[in-house]
GROMACS .gro file of C-alpha atoms in nm:
model
  426
    1MET     CA    1  15.103   8.695  12.046
    2ARG     CA    2  15.385   8.713  12.304
    3THR     CA    3  15.641   8.681  12.025
    4ARG     CA    4  15.476   8.962  11.828
    5ILE     CA    5  15.479   9.190  12.132
    6LEU     CA    6  15.844   9.116  12.199
    7VAL     CA    7  15.934   9.184  11.835
    8ALA     CA    8  15.739   9.512  11.840
    9ALA     CA    9  15.907   9.616  12.165
   10LEU     CA   10  16.249   9.531  12.026
   11THR     CA   11  16.174   9.732  11.712
   12VAL     CA   12  16.084  10.038  11.920
   13ALA     CA   13  16.390   9.994  12.140
   14LEU     CA   14  16.622   9.971  11.842
   15LEU     CA   15  16.465  10.277  11.683
   16LEU     CA   16  16.492  10.482  11.999
   17ALA     CA   17  16.847  10.369  12.055
   18GLY     CA   18  16.961  10.434  11.699
   19CYS     CA   19  16.765  10.737  11.581
   20SER     CA   20  16.874  11.093  11.606
   21SER     CA   21  16.636  11.387  11.609
   22GLY     CA   22  16.674  11.408  11.232
   23GLY     CA   23  16.902  11.324  10.942
   24THR     CA   24  17.271  11.336  11.021
   25ARG     CA   25  17.574  11.465  10.831
   26ASP     CA   26  17.905  11.283  10.866
   27ASP     CA   27  18.213  11.385  10.667
   28GLY     CA   28  17.996  11.586  10.430
   29ARG     CA   29  17.754  11.299  10.370
   30VAL     CA   30  17.386  11.318  10.468
   31THR     CA   31  17.235  11.004  10.622
   32LEU     CA   32  16.857  10.967  10.622
   33ARG     CA   33  16.675  10.696  10.817
   34PHE     CA   34  16.391  10.535  10.620
   35GLN     CA   35  16.149  10.326  10.823
   36SER     CA   36  15.974  10.080  10.592
   37LEU     CA   37  15.672   9.868  10.680
   38ALA     CA   38  15.718   9.629  10.389
   39TRP     CA   39  15.670   9.280  10.528
   40GLN     CA   40  15.612   9.033  10.246
   41LYS     CA   41  15.937   8.877  10.125
   42GLU     CA   42  15.905   9.013   9.771
   43SER     CA   43  15.813   9.358   9.899
   44VAL     CA   44  16.103   9.377  10.145
   45GLU     CA   45  16.344   9.265   9.873
   46ALA     CA   46  16.214   9.522   9.624
   47THR     CA   47  16.238   9.804   9.879
   48GLU     CA   48  16.587   9.708   9.997
   49GLU     CA   49  16.706   9.680   9.636
   50LEU     CA   50  16.579  10.030   9.559
   51VAL     CA   51  16.753  10.170   9.866
   52GLU     CA   52  17.077  10.006   9.753
   53GLU     CA   53  17.035  10.150   9.402
   54TRP     CA   54  16.984  10.497   9.547
   55ASN     CA   55  17.289  10.470   9.769
   56ALA     CA   56  17.503  10.346   9.479
   57THR     CA   57  17.417  10.654   9.271
   58HIS     CA   58  17.396  10.915   9.549
   59PRO     CA   59  17.713  10.886   9.758
   60ASP     CA   60  17.646  11.217   9.935
   61ILE     CA   61  17.296  11.124  10.050
   62ARG     CA   62  17.288  10.783  10.212
   63VAL     CA   63  16.956  10.621  10.305
   64GLU     CA   64  16.957  10.375  10.593
   65TYR     CA   65  16.683  10.110  10.579
   66VAL     CA   66  16.499  10.050  10.909
   67GLN     CA   67  16.240   9.772  10.940
   68GLY     CA   68  15.914   9.873  11.110
   69SER     CA   69  15.594   9.682  11.183
   70TRP     CA   70  15.233   9.750  11.088
   71ASP     CA   71  15.123   9.599  11.420
   72SER     CA   72  15.284   9.874  11.627
   73VAL     CA   73  15.350  10.164  11.393
   74HIS     CA   74  15.107  10.422  11.537
   75ASP     CA   75  15.223  10.393  11.898
   76GLN     CA   76  15.586  10.356  11.795
   77LEU     CA   77  15.575  10.671  11.582
   78LEU     CA   78  15.395  10.867  11.852
   79THR     CA   79  15.665  10.770  12.102
   80SER     CA   80  15.948  10.858  11.864
   81PHE     CA   81  15.788  11.190  11.762
   82GLU     CA   82  15.740  11.298  12.121
   83GLY     CA   83  16.095  11.190  12.203
   84GLY     CA   84  16.239  11.381  11.906
   85GLU     CA   85  16.380  11.060  11.759
   86ALA     CA   86  16.154  10.984  11.465
   87PRO     CA   87  16.281  10.835  11.138
   88ASP     CA   88  16.340  11.092  10.865
   89ILE     CA   89  16.131  10.911  10.603
   90ILE     CA   90  15.819  10.737  10.727
   91HIS     CA   91  15.614  10.457  10.570
   92ASP     CA   92  15.256  10.448  10.701
   93ALA     CA   93  14.893  10.445  10.584
   94SER     CA   94  14.694  10.758  10.503
   95ASP     CA   95  14.427  10.695  10.766
   96ASP     CA   96  14.696  10.707  11.034
   97LEU     CA   97  14.835  11.048  10.935
   98ALA     CA   98  14.572  11.297  11.051
   99ASP     CA   99  14.678  11.326  11.415
  100PHE     CA  100  15.047  11.335  11.320
  101ALA     CA  101  14.988  11.600  11.053
  102TYR     CA  102  14.774  11.825  11.272
  103GLY     CA  103  15.014  11.766  11.560
  104GLY     CA  104  15.301  11.918  11.364
  105TYR     CA  105  15.507  11.601  11.343
  106LEU     CA  106  15.509  11.568  10.963
  107ALA     CA  107  15.657  11.804  10.704
  108ASP     CA  108  15.435  11.979  10.452
  109LEU     CA  109  15.553  11.843  10.117
  110THR     CA  110  15.360  12.088   9.900
  111GLU     CA  111  15.669  12.278   9.780
  112LEU     CA  112  15.912  11.986   9.804
  113LEU     CA  113  15.768  11.736   9.557
  114PRO     CA  114  15.850  11.757   9.185
  115GLU     CA  115  15.579  11.833   8.932
  116ARG     CA  116  15.629  11.490   8.773
  117LEU     CA  117  15.516  11.316   9.089
  118ARG     CA  118  15.239  11.565   9.171
  119SER     CA  119  15.079  11.527   8.827
  120ASP     CA  120  15.122  11.149   8.804
  121ILE     CA  121  14.903  11.070   9.106
  122PRO     CA  122  14.531  11.160   9.061
  123PRO     CA  123  14.367  11.427   9.280
  124SER     CA  124  14.171  11.158   9.467
  125GLY     CA  125  14.504  11.015   9.582
  126TRP     CA  126  14.630  11.349   9.707
  127GLU     CA  127  14.306  11.400   9.898
  128THR     CA  128  14.405  11.112  10.125
  129VAL     CA  129  14.717  11.295  10.245
  130THR     CA  130  14.591  11.655  10.250
  131PHE     CA  131  14.515  11.794  10.593
  132GLY     CA  132  14.417  12.160  10.614
  133ASP     CA  133  14.629  12.343  10.359
  134GLY     CA  134  14.921  12.100  10.358
  135VAL     CA  135  15.023  11.774  10.195
  136TYR     CA  136  15.180  11.541  10.450
  137GLY     CA  137  15.259  11.228  10.256
  138VAL     CA  138  15.276  11.066   9.915
  139PRO     CA  139  15.019  10.791   9.850
  140PHE     CA  140  15.192  10.519   9.650
  141LEU     CA  141  15.018  10.181   9.695
  142GLN     CA  142  14.647  10.110   9.723
  143GLU     CA  143  14.437   9.800   9.774
  144PRO     CA  144  14.077   9.750   9.663
  145ARG     CA  145  13.864   9.496   9.845
  146VAL     CA  146  13.760   9.207   9.625
  147LEU     CA  147  13.587   8.870   9.648
  148ILE     CA  148  13.815   8.568   9.623
  149ALA     CA  149  13.594   8.288   9.493
  150ASN     CA  150  13.611   7.913   9.441
  151ALA     CA  151  13.579   7.920   9.062
  152ALA     CA  152  13.468   7.556   9.027
  153TRP     CA  153  13.197   7.603   9.292
  154LEU     CA  154  13.061   7.911   9.113
  155LYS     CA  155  13.061   7.736   8.779
  156GLU     CA  156  12.876   7.432   8.911
  157SER     CA  157  12.615   7.649   9.085
  158GLY     CA  158  12.519   7.833   8.768
  159VAL     CA  159  12.505   8.174   8.939
  160ARG     CA  160  12.588   8.481   8.735
  161VAL     CA  161  12.956   8.561   8.771
  162PRO     CA  162  13.006   8.936   8.820
  163THR     CA  163  13.253   9.151   8.629
  164PRO     CA  164  13.379   9.506   8.689
  165GLU     CA  165  13.135   9.614   8.417
  166GLN     CA  166  12.841   9.424   8.575
  167PRO     CA  167  12.904   9.364   8.945
  168TRP     CA  168  12.655   9.209   9.185
  169SER     CA  169  12.433   9.450   9.373
  170TRP     CA  170  12.433   9.403   9.751
  171ALA     CA  171  12.088   9.244   9.728
  172GLU     CA  172  12.203   9.009   9.452
  173PHE     CA  173  12.515   8.922   9.651
  174ARG     CA  174  12.299   8.821   9.945
  175GLN     CA  175  12.081   8.605   9.720
  176VAL     CA  176  12.384   8.441   9.558
  177THR     CA  177  12.535   8.346   9.893
  178LYS     CA  178  12.205   8.180   9.988
  179GLU     CA  179  12.214   7.978   9.665
  180LEU     CA  180  12.576   7.876   9.723
  181ALA     CA  181  12.524   7.767  10.084
  182GLY     CA  182  12.465   7.400  10.151
  183ASP     CA  183  12.466   7.141  10.425
  184GLY     CA  184  12.756   7.246  10.646
  185THR     CA  185  12.896   7.487  10.387
  186TYR     CA  186  12.854   7.860  10.342
  187GLY     CA  187  12.832   8.098  10.051
  188VAL     CA  188  13.070   8.346  10.212
  189ALA     CA  189  13.303   8.387  10.509
  190TRP     CA  190  13.347   8.741  10.641
  191PRO     CA  191  13.679   8.784  10.827
  192LEU     CA  192  13.588   9.079  11.049
  193LYS     CA  193  13.831   9.073  11.337
  194GLU     CA  194  13.901   9.435  11.233
  195PRO     CA  195  13.552   9.532  11.108
  196VAL     CA  196  13.568   9.910  11.085
  197SER     CA  197  13.779   9.973  10.777
  198ALA     CA  198  13.607   9.703  10.572
  199THR     CA  199  13.261   9.824  10.669
  200LEU     CA  200  13.326  10.193  10.607
  201ASN     CA  201  13.514  10.149  10.281
  202LEU     CA  202  13.263   9.910  10.126
  203SER     CA  203  12.975  10.132  10.242
  204LEU     CA  204  13.084  10.405  10.000
  205SER     CA  205  12.936  10.193   9.720
  206ALA     CA  206  12.594  10.224   9.885
  207GLY     CA  207  12.623  10.596   9.948
  208GLY     CA  208  12.741  10.565  10.308
  209ARG     CA  209  12.964  10.840  10.443
  210LEU     CA  210  12.924  10.817  10.823
  211PHE     CA  211  13.150  11.117  10.888
  212HIS     CA  212  13.006  11.458  10.802
  213ARG     CA  213  13.192  11.788  10.818
  214GLY     CA  214  12.987  12.093  10.910
  215ALA     CA  215  13.028  12.456  10.807
  216ASP     CA  216  13.241  12.510  11.117
  217GLY     CA  217  13.482  12.242  10.998
  218LYS     CA  218  13.392  12.000  11.276
  219VAL     CA  219  13.316  11.636  11.199
  220THR     CA  220  13.020  11.445  11.340
  221VAL     CA  221  12.908  11.084  11.298
  222ARG     CA  222  12.568  11.020  11.135
  223PHE     CA  223  12.469  10.661  11.066
  224GLU     CA  224  12.228  10.702  10.776
  225GLU     CA  225  12.051  10.480  10.521
  226GLY     CA  226  12.354  10.428  10.299
  227ASP     CA  227  12.565  10.334  10.601
  228GLU     CA  228  12.322  10.055  10.693
  229VAL     CA  229  12.349   9.852  10.371
  230VAL     CA  230  12.676   9.667  10.431
  231PRO     CA  231  12.627   9.598  10.804
  232ARG     CA  232  12.272   9.474  10.746
  233THR     CA  233  12.382   9.251  10.459
  234VAL     CA  234  12.653   9.086  10.669
  235ARG     CA  235  12.428   9.043  10.972
  236GLU     CA  236  12.144   8.893  10.768
  237GLN     CA  237  12.381   8.654  10.592
  238VAL     CA  238  12.513   8.535  10.928
  239ASN     CA  239  12.204   8.537  11.147
  240THR     CA  240  11.904   8.513  10.913
  241ASP     CA  241  12.009   8.335  10.594
  242ARG     CA  242  12.281   8.121  10.753
  243SER     CA  243  12.472   8.174  10.430
  244ALA     CA  244  12.777   8.326  10.601
  245SER     CA  245  12.999   8.147  10.848
  246PRO     CA  246  12.946   8.281  11.204
  247THR     CA  247  13.282   8.147  11.322
  248THR     CA  248  13.495   8.368  11.096
  249LEU     CA  249  13.357   8.700  11.224
  250GLY     CA  250  13.640   8.717  11.478
  251SER     CA  251  13.903   8.601  11.230
  252GLY     CA  252  14.163   8.782  11.026
  253GLY     CA  253  14.180   8.733  10.652
  254SER     CA  254  14.458   8.475  10.664
  255ASP     CA  255  14.262   8.268  10.916
  256THR     CA  256  13.987   8.203  10.661
  257LEU     CA  257  14.211   8.058  10.392
  258PRO     CA  258  14.238   7.697  10.523
  259GLY     CA  259  13.857   7.671  10.536
  260PHE     CA  260  13.830   7.829  10.192
  261PHE     CA  261  14.073   7.575  10.045
  262ALA     CA  262  13.886   7.294  10.223
  263GLY     CA  263  13.556   7.390  10.060
  264LYS     CA  264  13.379   7.524  10.370
  265TYR     CA  265  13.280   7.849  10.195
  266ALA     CA  266  13.258   7.960   9.836
  267MET     CA  267  13.388   8.316   9.874
  268VAL     CA  268  13.592   8.534  10.105
  269PRO     CA  269  13.596   8.918  10.086
  270LEU     CA  270  13.962   9.016  10.117
  271GLY     CA  271  14.209   9.288  10.031
  272PHE     CA  272  14.365   9.252   9.687
  273SER     CA  273  14.709   9.166   9.827
  274TYR     CA  274  14.584   8.840   9.983
  275ARG     CA  275  14.624   8.685   9.639
  276GLN     CA  276  14.989   8.627   9.719
  277GLN     CA  277  14.904   8.409  10.017
  278ILE     CA  278  14.652   8.219   9.807
  279VAL     CA  279  14.911   8.152   9.536
  280GLN     CA  280  15.156   8.029   9.800
  281GLN     CA  281  14.914   7.823  10.010
  282ALA     CA  282  14.641   7.689   9.781
  283PRO     CA  283  14.644   7.312   9.720
  284GLU     CA  284  14.764   7.204   9.379
  285GLY     CA  285  14.485   7.232   9.126
  286PHE     CA  286  14.266   7.459   9.341
  287ASP     CA  287  14.072   7.682   9.099
  288TRP     CA  288  14.008   8.034   9.226
  289GLN     CA  289  13.927   8.372   9.078
  290VAL     CA  290  13.904   8.739   9.171
  291LEU     CA  291  13.564   8.909   9.155
  292PRO     CA  292  13.475   9.274   9.215
  293ALA     CA  293  13.311   9.357   9.547
  294PRO     CA  294  12.933   9.413   9.532
  295ALA     CA  295  12.811   9.757   9.427
  296GLY     CA  296  12.530   9.980   9.547
  297THR     CA  297  12.392  10.311   9.428
  298GLY     CA  298  12.745  10.446   9.406
  299GLY     CA  299  12.861  10.173   9.168
  300LEU     CA  300  13.196  10.009   9.236
  301THR     CA  301  13.321  10.306   9.437
  302GLN     CA  302  13.495  10.204   9.757
  303GLY     CA  303  13.718  10.374  10.005
  304VAL     CA  304  14.090  10.314  10.035
  305SER     CA  305  14.362  10.426  10.269
  306PRO     CA  306  14.675  10.411  10.055
  307GLN     CA  307  15.017  10.331  10.190
  308THR     CA  308  15.211  10.655  10.221
  309LEU     CA  309  15.560  10.797  10.248
  310SER     CA  310  15.611  11.107  10.464
  311VAL     CA  311  15.899  11.319  10.592
  312ALA     CA  312  15.934  11.402  10.960
  313GLN     CA  313  15.909  11.771  11.048
  314ASP     CA  314  16.227  11.738  11.254
  315CYS     CA  315  16.428  11.611  10.955
  316PRO     CA  316  16.682  11.887  10.872
  317TYR     CA  317  16.730  11.757  10.517
  318LYS     CA  318  16.380  11.767  10.377
  319LYS     CA  319  16.486  11.842  10.017
  320GLU     CA  320  16.716  11.541  10.017
  321ALA     CA  321  16.441  11.325  10.163
  322ALA     CA  322  16.197  11.446   9.896
  323ALA     CA  323  16.454  11.363   9.628
  324PHE     CA  324  16.468  11.007   9.758
  325LEU     CA  325  16.088  10.985   9.746
  326ASP     CA  326  16.095  11.103   9.385
  327PHE     CA  327  16.345  10.827   9.302
  328LEU     CA  328  16.158  10.557   9.495
  329LEU     CA  329  15.832  10.647   9.321
  330GLN     CA  330  15.952  10.669   8.962
  331PRO     CA  331  15.693  10.478   8.753
  332ARG     CA  332  15.918  10.175   8.698
  333ASN     CA  333  16.002  10.163   9.068
  334MET     CA  334  15.640  10.206   9.172
  335VAL     CA  335  15.556   9.903   8.958
  336ARG     CA  336  15.826   9.701   9.134
  337LEU     CA  337  15.688   9.797   9.473
  338ALA     CA  338  15.331   9.717   9.364
  339LEU     CA  339  15.425   9.375   9.228
  340GLY     CA  340  15.623   9.302   9.543
  341ASP     CA  341  15.323   9.387   9.764
  342TRP     CA  342  15.060   9.246   9.524
  343MET     CA  343  14.884   9.583   9.534
  344LEU     CA  344  14.805   9.862   9.288
  345PRO     CA  345  15.023  10.169   9.237
  346THR     CA  346  14.860  10.510   9.264
  347GLY     CA  347  15.058  10.665   8.978
  348ARG     CA  348  14.890  10.674   8.637
  349GLN     CA  349  15.203  10.573   8.447
  350ALA     CA  350  15.276  10.278   8.675
  351LEU     CA  351  14.914  10.165   8.668
  352ALA     CA  352  14.930  10.144   8.288
  353ASP     CA  353  15.217   9.893   8.297
  354PRO     CA  354  15.122   9.570   8.111
  355ALA     CA  355  15.240   9.360   8.406
  356LEU     CA  356  14.940   9.487   8.604
  357HIS     CA  357  14.684   9.404   8.334
  358THR     CA  358  14.728   9.030   8.300
  359ALA     CA  359  14.444   8.787   8.368
  360GLU     CA  360  14.674   8.572   8.580
  361HIS     CA  361  14.598   8.596   8.953
  362GLY     CA  362  14.326   8.853   8.886
  363TRP     CA  363  14.557   9.147   8.820
  364ALA     CA  364  14.332   9.283   8.543
  365THR     CA  365  14.022   9.273   8.765
  366GLY     CA  366  14.195   9.471   9.038
  367THR     CA  367  14.336   9.725   8.795
  368ALA     CA  368  13.988   9.777   8.648
  369LEU     CA  369  13.872   9.891   8.992
  370ALA     CA  370  14.144  10.152   9.038
  371ALA     CA  371  13.951  10.440   8.882
  372ARG     CA  372  13.667  10.396   9.134
  373LEU     CA  373  13.879  10.408   9.449
  374ARG     CA  374  13.815  10.708   9.671
  375PRO     CA  375  13.958  10.838  10.000
  376ALA     CA  376  13.832  10.635  10.293
  377PRO     CA  377  13.551  10.814  10.485
  378ALA     CA  378  13.764  10.852  10.798
  379GLN     CA  379  14.060  10.992  10.610
  380THR     CA  380  14.087  11.337  10.764
  381VAL     CA  381  13.902  11.274  11.089
  382ARG     CA  382  14.102  11.364  11.398
  383GLY     CA  383  14.055  11.110  11.673
  384TYR     CA  384  13.965  10.833  11.429
  385PRO     CA  385  14.208  10.576  11.581
  386GLU     CA  386  14.048  10.616  11.925
  387TRP     CA  387  13.695  10.619  11.781
  388LYS     CA  388  13.772  10.301  11.588
  389ASP     CA  389  13.927  10.113  11.881
  390LYS     CA  390  13.700  10.222  12.165
  391VAL     CA  391  13.363  10.270  11.994
  392ALA     CA  392  13.324  10.133  11.642
  393THR     CA  393  13.511   9.802  11.668
  394PRO     CA  394  13.322   9.662  11.969
  395ALA     CA  395  12.988   9.800  11.846
  396LEU     CA  396  13.020   9.644  11.500
  397GLN     CA  397  13.147   9.315  11.640
  398GLU     CA  398  12.844   9.292  11.869
  399TYR     CA  399  12.606   9.387  11.589
  400TYR     CA  400  12.745   9.132  11.346
  401SER     CA  401  12.724   8.857  11.606
  402GLY     CA  402  12.360   8.940  11.679
  403ALA     CA  403  12.421   9.067  12.033
  404ILE     CA  404  12.277   9.415  11.961
  405GLY     CA  405  12.034   9.554  11.706
  406LEU     CA  406  12.062   9.827  11.444
  407ASP     CA  407  11.922  10.099  11.671
  408GLU     CA  408  12.180  10.034  11.941
  409LEU     CA  409  12.457  10.018  11.680
  410ARG     CA  410  12.349  10.360  11.552
  411GLU     CA  411  12.330  10.503  11.902
  412ARG     CA  412  12.677  10.386  11.998
  413LEU     CA  413  12.842  10.495  11.674
  414GLU     CA  414  12.679  10.838  11.688
  415GLU     CA  415  12.647  10.930  12.054
  416ASP     CA  416  12.953  10.758  12.197
  417GLY     CA  417  13.150  10.828  11.882
  418ASN     CA  418  13.078  11.199  11.875
  419LEU     CA  419  13.188  11.232  12.237
  420VAL     CA  420  13.528  11.092  12.135
  421LEU     CA  421  13.563  11.311  11.825
  422ALA     CA  422  13.458  11.624  12.013
  423ARG     CA  423  13.766  11.601  12.236
  424TYR     CA  424  13.989  11.632  11.929
  425GLN     CA  425  13.802  11.927  11.779
  426ARG     CA  426  13.787  12.179  12.062
   0.00000   0.00000   0.00000
């Protein structure tokens, strides 16, 4: 932890020391600073290679690669925006953009992006980066949540194996995990150290929305029947059925993999990109497969917060920055970035690439889910980061552990949560 904090602090210090208030022009050449959050080796390499290719073919518009960190990006960007020293081109996630967009820190890209790019990404993708009347980012990578399963365990159990065409319902999923559990083993391990995004996004399949916008444009939290399905399933698996491991509730996704490989649990719900870690870390001969997440009344629909690329409002060379985005997100390049991050591209042309439709490592299963991905419920909610950290995270953690009941969970999410959101909507 101390090392991570020191690295994050060093990253901020370097950015503040090296950034200007916008792109610079030296000897007739524009220099744009691009802060990337790519972190997996293949992803970093793909991104750096594309920057080099741009620079080799655009001598008058040089892009400087700056390495950022997902762990500290929100606070680091807020500091750099307020100090007038933000990167020109910003890699982030769509659910982190609302406060920056409404705060005037990001450029409206509506008139800057080419028609090719605007038409290639579906409307549902653009919804994730539209705030008010403006478009403040380009969604380019997305990650469905899936079940990573021990294939041999499932086969021996005789349970029905779900497909994108016939997924498990949430009730069936609960029953299956009970059948898979044994003496000292569990049917599923939920890694819920960060419970909010997983809970909200999966709840879309059961009709959960949680955030509701009134006629006055203000958002309020209402924890209704559809919002209860996923939390109740998890809690009952852990505390009633004993089919889910109680010790992984405070774990991150990577923390569950050693136990998964050791046969302590049959399945782990994870983001699609975790497949890379499984390929790298699984013991030789370990047989695993990718299954679709359970579905409710809304089918396989689930929420996503795509990775995004934005341009800082203070950047004086917005057209040049938009030209770089157009290059970076050409279909062939979007495929390279998706393969590097083990995620799905948002662009229709890239998503059709044969490399993303192979059975190997579950690519075809993930791609089959792409059409059902929708903007995460919290996408345009101002104050969401504070609501998540101060209200929803502790409330859900206590509910999943059995410390509080459903009524208190509802009360805290709604009453405490609406007090937080109200401060951002005055």
